[in-house]
Tab-separated table of N, CA and C in Angstrom:
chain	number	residue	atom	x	y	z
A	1	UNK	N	151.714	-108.631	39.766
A	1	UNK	CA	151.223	-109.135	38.502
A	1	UNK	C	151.702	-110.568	38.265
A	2	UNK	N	152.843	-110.965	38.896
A	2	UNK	CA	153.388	-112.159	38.179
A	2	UNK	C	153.005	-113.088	39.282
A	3	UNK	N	152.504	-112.312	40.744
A	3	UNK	CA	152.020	-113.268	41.144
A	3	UNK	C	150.495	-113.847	41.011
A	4	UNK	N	149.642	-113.213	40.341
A	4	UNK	CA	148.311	-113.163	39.745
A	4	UNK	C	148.365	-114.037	38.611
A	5	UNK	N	149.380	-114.002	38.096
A	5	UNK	CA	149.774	-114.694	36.488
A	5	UNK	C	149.564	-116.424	37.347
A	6	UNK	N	151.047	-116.330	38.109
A	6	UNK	CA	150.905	-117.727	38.691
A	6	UNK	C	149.877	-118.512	39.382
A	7	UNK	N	149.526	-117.485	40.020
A	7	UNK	CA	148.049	-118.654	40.867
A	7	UNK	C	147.059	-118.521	40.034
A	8	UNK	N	146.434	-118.168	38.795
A	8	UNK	CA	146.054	-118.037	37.402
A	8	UNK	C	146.157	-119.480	36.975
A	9	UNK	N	147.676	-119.587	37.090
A	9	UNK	CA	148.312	-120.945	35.884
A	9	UNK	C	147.751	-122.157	37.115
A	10	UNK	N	148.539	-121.656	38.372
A	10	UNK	CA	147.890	-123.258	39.498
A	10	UNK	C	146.780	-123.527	39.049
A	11	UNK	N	146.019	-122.753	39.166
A	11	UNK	CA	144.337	-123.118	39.514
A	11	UNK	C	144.248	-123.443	37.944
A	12	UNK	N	144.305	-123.472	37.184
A	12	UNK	CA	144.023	-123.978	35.673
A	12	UNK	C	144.457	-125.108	35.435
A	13	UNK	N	145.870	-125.314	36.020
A	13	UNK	CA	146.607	-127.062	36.096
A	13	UNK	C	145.512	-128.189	37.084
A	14	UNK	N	145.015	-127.144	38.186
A	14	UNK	CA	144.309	-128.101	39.331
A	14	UNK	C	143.089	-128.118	38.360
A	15	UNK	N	142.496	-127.806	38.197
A	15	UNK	CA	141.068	-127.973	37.393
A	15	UNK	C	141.309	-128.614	36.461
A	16	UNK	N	142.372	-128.594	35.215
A	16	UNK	CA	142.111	-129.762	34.345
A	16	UNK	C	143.056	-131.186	34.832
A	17	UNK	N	143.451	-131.393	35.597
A	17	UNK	CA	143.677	-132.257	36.327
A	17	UNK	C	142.710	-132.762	37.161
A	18	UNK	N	141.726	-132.282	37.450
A	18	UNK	CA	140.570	-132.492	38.157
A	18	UNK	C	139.697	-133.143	37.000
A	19	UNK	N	139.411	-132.662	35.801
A	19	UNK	CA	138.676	-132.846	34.939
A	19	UNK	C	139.209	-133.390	34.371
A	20	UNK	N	140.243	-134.088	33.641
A	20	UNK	CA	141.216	-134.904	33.564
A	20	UNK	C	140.259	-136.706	34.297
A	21	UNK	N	141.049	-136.455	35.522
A	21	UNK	CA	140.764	-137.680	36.239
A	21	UNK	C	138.803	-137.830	36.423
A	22	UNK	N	138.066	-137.267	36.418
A	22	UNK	CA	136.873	-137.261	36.252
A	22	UNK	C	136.103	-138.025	35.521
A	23	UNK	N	136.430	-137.332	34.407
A	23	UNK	CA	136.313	-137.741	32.934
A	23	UNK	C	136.656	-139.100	32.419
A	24	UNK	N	137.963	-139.326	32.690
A	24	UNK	CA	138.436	-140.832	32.548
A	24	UNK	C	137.890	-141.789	33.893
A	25	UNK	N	137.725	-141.231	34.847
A	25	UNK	CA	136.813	-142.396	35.707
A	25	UNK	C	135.490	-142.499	35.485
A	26	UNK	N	135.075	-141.674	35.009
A	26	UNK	CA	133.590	-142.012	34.393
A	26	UNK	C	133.441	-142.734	33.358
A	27	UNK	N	134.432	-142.123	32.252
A	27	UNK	CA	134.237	-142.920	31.412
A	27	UNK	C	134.738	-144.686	31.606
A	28	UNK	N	135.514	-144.799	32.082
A	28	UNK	CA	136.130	-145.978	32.455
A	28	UNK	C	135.012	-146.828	33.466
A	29	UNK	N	134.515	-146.482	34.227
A	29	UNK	CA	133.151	-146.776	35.344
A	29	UNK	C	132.353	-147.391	34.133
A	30	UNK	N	131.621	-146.751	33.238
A	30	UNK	CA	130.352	-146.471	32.175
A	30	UNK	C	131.249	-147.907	31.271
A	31	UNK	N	131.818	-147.756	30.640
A	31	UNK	CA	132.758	-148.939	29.668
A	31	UNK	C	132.189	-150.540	30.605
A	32	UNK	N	133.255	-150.239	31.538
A	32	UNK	CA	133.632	-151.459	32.533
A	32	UNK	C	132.422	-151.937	33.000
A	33	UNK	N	131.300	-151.253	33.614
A	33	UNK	CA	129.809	-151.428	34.054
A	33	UNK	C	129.254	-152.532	32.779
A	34	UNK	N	128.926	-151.592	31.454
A	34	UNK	CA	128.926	-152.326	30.210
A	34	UNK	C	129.179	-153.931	29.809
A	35	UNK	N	130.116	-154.438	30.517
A	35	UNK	CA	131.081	-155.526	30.452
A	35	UNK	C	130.738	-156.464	31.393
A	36	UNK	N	130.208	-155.627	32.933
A	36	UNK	CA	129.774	-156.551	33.827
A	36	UNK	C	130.918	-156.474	34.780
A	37	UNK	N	131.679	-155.882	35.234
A	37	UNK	CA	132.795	-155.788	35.713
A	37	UNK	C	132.223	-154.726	37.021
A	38	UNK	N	132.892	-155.625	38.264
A	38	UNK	CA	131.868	-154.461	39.544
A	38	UNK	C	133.455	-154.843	40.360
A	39	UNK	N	133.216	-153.934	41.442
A	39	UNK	CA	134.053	-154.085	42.804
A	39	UNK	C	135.085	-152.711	42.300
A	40	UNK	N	135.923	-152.592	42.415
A	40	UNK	CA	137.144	-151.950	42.903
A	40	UNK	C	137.074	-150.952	41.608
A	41	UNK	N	137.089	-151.704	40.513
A	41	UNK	CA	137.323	-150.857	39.277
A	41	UNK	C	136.196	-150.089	38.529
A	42	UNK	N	135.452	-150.269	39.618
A	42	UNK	CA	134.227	-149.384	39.083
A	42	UNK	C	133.919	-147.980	40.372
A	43	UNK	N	134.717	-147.831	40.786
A	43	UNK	CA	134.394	-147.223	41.927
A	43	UNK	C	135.278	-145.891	41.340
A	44	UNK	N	134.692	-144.925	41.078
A	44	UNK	CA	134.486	-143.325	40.731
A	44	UNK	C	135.730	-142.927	41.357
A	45	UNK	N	135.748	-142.967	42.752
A	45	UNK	CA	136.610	-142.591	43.991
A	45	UNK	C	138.382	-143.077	43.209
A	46	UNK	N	138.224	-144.291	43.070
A	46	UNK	CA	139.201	-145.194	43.025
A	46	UNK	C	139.650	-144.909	41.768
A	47	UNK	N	139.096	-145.229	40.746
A	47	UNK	CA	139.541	-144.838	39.428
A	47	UNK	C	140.162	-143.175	39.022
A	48	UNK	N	139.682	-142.404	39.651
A	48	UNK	CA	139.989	-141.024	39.466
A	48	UNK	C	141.260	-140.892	40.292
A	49	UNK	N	141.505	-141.513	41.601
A	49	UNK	CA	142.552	-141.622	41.935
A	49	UNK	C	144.085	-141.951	41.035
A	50	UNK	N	143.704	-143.332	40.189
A	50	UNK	CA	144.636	-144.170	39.582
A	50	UNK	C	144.715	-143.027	38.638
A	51	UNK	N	143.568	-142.061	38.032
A	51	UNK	CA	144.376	-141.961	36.874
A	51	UNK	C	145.276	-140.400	37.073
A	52	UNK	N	144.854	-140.147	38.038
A	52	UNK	CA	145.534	-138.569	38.427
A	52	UNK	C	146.999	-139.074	38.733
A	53	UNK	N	147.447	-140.066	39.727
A	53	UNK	CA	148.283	-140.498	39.924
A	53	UNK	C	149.350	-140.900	39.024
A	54	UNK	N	149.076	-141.710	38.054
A	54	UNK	CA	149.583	-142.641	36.920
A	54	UNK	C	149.511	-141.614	35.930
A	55	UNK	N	148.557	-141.208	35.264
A	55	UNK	CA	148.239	-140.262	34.260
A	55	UNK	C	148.992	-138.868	34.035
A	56	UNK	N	148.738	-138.617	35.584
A	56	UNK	CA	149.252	-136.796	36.019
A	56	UNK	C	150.456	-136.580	36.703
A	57	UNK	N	150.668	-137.766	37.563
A	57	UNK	CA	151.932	-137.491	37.913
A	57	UNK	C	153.367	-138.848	37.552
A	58	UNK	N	152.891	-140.300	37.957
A	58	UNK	CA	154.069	-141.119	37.677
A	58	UNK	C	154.321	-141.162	36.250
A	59	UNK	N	153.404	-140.784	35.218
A	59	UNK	CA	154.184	-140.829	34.125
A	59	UNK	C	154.560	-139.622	33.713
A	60	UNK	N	154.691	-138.696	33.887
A	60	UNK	CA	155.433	-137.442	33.546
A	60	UNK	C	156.505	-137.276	33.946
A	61	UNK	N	156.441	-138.136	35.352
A	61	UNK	CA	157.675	-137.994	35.829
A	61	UNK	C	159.048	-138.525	35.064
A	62	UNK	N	158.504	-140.522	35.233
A	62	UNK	CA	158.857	-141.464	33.637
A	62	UNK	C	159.076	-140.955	32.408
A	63	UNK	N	158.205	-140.009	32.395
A	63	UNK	CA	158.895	-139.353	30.844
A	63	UNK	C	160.087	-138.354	30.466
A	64	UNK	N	159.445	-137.583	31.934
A	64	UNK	CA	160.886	-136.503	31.959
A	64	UNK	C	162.455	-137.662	32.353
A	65	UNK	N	162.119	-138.191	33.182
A	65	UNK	CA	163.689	-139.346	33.147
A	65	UNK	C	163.895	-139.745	32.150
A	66	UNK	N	162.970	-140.294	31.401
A	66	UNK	CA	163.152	-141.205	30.152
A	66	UNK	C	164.298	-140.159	28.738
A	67	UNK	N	163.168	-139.349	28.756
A	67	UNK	CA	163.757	-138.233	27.431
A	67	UNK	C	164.710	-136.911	28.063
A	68	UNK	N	164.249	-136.446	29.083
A	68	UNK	CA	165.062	-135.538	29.607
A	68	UNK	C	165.300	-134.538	28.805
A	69	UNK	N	165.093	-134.387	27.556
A	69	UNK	CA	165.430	-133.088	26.779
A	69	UNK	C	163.856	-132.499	26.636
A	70	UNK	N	163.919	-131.091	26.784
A	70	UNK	CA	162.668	-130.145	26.558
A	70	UNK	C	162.415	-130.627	25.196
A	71	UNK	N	163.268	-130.871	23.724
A	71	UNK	CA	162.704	-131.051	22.713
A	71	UNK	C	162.202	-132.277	22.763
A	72	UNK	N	162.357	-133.351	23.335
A	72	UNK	CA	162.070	-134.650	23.715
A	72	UNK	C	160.513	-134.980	24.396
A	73	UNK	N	160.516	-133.954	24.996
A	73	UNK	CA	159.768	-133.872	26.209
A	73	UNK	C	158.029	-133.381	25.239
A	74	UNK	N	158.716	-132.088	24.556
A	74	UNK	CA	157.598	-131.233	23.824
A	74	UNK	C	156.827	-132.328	22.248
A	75	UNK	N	158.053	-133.174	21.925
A	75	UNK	CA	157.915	-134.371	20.646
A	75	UNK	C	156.766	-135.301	21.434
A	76	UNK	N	156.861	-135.823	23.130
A	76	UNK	CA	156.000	-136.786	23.470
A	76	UNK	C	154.703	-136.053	23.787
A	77	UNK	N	154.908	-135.183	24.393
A	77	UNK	CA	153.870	-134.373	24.605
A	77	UNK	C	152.836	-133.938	23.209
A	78	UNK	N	153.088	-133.297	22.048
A	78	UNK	CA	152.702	-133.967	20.394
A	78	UNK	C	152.434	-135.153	20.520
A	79	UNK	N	152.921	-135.978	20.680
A	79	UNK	CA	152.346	-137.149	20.189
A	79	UNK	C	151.049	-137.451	21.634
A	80	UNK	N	151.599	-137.752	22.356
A	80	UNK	CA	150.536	-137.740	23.295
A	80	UNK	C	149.201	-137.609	22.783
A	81	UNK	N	149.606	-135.639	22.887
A	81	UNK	CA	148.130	-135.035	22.293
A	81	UNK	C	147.326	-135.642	21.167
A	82	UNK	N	148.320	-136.151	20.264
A	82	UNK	CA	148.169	-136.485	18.712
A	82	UNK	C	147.102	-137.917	19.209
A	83	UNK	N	147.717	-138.706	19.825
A	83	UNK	CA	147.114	-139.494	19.639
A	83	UNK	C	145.316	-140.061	21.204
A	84	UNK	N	145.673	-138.799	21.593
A	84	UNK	CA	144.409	-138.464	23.273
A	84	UNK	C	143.033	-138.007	22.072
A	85	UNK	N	143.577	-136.991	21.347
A	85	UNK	CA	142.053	-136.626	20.778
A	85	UNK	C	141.491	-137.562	19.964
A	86	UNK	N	141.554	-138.967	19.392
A	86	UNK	CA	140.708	-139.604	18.917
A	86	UNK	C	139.986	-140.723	19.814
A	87	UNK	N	140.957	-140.570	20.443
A	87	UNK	CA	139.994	-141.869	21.531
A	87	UNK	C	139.236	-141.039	22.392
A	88	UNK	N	139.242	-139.237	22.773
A	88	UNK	CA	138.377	-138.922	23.476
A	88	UNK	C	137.316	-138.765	22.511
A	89	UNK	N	137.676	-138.631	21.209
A	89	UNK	CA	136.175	-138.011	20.385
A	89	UNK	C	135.747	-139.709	19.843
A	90	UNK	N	136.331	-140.476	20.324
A	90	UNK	CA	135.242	-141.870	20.130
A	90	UNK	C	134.851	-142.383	21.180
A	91	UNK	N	135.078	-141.860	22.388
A	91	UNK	CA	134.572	-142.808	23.865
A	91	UNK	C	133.479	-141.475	23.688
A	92	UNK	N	133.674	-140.187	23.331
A	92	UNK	CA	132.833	-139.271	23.487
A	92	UNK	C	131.182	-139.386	22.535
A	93	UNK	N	131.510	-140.256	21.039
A	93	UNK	CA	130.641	-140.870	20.615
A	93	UNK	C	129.929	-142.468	20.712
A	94	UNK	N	130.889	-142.930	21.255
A	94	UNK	CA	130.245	-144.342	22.242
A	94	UNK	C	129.497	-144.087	23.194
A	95	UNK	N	129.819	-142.823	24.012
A	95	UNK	CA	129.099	-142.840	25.221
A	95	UNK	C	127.804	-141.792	25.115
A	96	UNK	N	127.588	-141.048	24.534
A	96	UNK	CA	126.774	-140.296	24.051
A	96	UNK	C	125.639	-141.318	22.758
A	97	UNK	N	126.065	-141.912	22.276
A	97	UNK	CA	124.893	-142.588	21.799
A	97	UNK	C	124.294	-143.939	22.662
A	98	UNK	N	125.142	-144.437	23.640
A	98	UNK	CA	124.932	-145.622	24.578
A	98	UNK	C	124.207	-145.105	25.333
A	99	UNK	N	124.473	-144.277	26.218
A	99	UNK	CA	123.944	-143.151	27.433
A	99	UNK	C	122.586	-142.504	27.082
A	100	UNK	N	122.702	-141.564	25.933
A	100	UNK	CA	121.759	-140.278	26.217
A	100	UNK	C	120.562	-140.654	25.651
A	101	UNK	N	119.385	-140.505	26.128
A	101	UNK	CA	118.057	-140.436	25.691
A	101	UNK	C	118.206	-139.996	24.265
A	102	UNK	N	117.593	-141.250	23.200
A	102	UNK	CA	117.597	-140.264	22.048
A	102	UNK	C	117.315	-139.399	21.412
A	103	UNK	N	116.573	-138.264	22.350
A	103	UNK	CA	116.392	-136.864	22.470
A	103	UNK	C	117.411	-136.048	22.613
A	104	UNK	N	118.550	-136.613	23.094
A	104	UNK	CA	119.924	-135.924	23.667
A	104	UNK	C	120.523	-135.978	22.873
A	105	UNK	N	120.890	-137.055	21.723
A	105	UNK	CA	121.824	-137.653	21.353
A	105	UNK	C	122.262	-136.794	20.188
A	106	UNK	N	123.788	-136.794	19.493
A	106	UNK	CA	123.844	-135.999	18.680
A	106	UNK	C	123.009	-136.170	17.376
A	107	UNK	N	122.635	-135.092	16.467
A	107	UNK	CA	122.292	-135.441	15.251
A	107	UNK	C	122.583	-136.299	14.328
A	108	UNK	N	122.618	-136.942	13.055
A	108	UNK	CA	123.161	-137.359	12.293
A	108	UNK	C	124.826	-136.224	11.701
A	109	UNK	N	124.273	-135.506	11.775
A	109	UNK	CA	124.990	-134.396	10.935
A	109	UNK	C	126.190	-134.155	11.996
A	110	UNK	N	125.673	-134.015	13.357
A	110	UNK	CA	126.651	-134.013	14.607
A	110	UNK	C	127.379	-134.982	14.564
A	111	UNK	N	127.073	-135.849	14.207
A	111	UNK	CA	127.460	-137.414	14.919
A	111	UNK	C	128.909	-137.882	13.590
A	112	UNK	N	128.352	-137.070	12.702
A	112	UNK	CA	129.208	-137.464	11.255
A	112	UNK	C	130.315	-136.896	11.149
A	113	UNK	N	130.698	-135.254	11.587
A	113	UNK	CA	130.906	-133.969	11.851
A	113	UNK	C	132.352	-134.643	12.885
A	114	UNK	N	131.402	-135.213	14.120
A	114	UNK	CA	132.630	-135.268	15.030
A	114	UNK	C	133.593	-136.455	14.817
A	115	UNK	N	132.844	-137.828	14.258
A	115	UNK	CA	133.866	-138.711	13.485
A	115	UNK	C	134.745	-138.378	12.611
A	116	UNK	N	134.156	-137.647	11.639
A	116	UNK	CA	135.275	-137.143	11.087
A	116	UNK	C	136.247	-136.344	11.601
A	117	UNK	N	136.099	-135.774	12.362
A	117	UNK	CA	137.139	-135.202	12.905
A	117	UNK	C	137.946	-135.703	13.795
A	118	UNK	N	137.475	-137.008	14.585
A	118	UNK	CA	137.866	-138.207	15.088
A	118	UNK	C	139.424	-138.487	14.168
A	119	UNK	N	138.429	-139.044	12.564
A	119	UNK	CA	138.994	-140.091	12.124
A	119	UNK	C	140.577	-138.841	11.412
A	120	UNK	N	139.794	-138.135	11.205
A	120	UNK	CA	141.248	-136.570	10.489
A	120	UNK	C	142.311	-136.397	12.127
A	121	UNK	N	142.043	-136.744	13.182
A	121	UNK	CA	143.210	-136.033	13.661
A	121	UNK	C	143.862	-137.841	14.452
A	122	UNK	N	142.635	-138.777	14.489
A	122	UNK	CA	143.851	-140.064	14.312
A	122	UNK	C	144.736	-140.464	13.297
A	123	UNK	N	144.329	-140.341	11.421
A	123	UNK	CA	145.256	-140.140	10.734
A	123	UNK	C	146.808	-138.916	10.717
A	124	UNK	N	146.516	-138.257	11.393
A	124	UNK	CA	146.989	-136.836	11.941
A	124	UNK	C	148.274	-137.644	12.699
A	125	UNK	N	147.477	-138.132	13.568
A	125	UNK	CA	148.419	-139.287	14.730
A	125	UNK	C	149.135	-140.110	14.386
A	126	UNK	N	148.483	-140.682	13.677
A	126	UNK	CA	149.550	-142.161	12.805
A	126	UNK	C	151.013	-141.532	12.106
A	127	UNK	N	150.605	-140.604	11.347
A	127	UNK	CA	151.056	-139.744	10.707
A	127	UNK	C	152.304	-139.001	11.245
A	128	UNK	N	152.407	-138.306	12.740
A	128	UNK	CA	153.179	-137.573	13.805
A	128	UNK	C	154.287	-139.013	14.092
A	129	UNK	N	153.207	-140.045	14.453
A	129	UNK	CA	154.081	-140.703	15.378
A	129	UNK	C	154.921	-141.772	14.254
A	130	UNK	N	154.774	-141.812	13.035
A	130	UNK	CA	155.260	-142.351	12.086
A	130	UNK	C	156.474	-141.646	11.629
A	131	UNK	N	156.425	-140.133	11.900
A	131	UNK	CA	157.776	-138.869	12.005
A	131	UNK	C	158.767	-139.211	12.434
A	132	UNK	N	157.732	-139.226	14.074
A	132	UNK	CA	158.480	-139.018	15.306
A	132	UNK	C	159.550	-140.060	15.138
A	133	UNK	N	159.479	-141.386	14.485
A	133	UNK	CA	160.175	-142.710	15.371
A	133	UNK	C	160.793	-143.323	13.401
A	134	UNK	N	161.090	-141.987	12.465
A	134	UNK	CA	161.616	-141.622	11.555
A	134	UNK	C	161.586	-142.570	10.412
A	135	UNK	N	160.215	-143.491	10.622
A	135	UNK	CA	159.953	-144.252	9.295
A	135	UNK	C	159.214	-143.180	7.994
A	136	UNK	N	158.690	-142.248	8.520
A	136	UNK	CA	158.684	-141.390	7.270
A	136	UNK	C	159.226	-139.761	7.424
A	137	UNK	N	159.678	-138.943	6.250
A	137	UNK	CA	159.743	-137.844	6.937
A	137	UNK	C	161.106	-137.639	6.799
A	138	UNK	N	162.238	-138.845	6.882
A	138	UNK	CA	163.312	-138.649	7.257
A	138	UNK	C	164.575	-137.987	6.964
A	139	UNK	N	163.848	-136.842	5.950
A	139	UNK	CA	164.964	-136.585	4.714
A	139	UNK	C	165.269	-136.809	3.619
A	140	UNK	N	164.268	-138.150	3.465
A	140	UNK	CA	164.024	-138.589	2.010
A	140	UNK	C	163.296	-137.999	1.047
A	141	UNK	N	164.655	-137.886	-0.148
A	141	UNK	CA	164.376	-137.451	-1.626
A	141	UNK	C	165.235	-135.784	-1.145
A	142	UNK	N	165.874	-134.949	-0.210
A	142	UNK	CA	166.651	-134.179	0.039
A	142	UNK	C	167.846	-134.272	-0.516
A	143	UNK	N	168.764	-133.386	-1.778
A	143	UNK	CA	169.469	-133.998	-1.828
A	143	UNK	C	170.806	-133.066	-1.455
């Protein structure tokens, strides 16, 4: 059982690590194309490389040296997250209204729906990482 559990968890780390680096080389390809920007940094291959590398492994590593404490570790990891979901749900509405046939494209109602929820979990972010680094939050008015 616990070995079913584990190759369960591998194969779930390899796939969004896969989808992970995908995702950001496409999107990064699609941006950069936009701009006029060709050769090296537009290349699918190459970019998905950098970011699995950098993304998935040299900075985790950097981070675990850096903070070294699990509560340290779990605070960047929050913030991280805190601050990954608004830039994916705005490259996700940049690229979806740039890209898709406007047959594809989200609704008005879609399109409003997911900004806001954009704009609620980057205030969310500001908010965490304003905690985290104890300009608000800090105990003040405790007496």
């Amino acid at each position: 059982m616990v070995a079913i559990v584990f190759i369960t968890f591998c194969s779930t780390v390899l796939s969004v690590e896969d989808g992970f680096g995908r995702m950001f080389a496409d999107g990064t390809q699609i941006i950069l194309q936009g701009f006029g920007v060709r050769g090296r940094w537009t290349n699918e291959k190459f970019l998905q490389s950098v970011y699995i590398v950098v993304l998935l492994a040299i900075l985790p590593i950097a981070v675990y040296l850096f903070f070294g404490q699990p509560v340290g570790l779990l605070q960047t990891a929050g913030a991280i997250e805190a601050a990954h979901i608004p830039i994916v749900t705005g490259l996700t509405l940049f690229l979806s209204h740039r890209m898709l046939p406007k047959e594809l494209q989200p609704s008005k109602t879609i399109f409003a729906g997911t900004a806001i929820a954009g704009i609620f979990f980057a205030v969310f972010a500001v908010i965490y990482l304003l905690q985290l680094i104890g300009v608000i939050g800090s105990g003040a008015g405790s007496n």
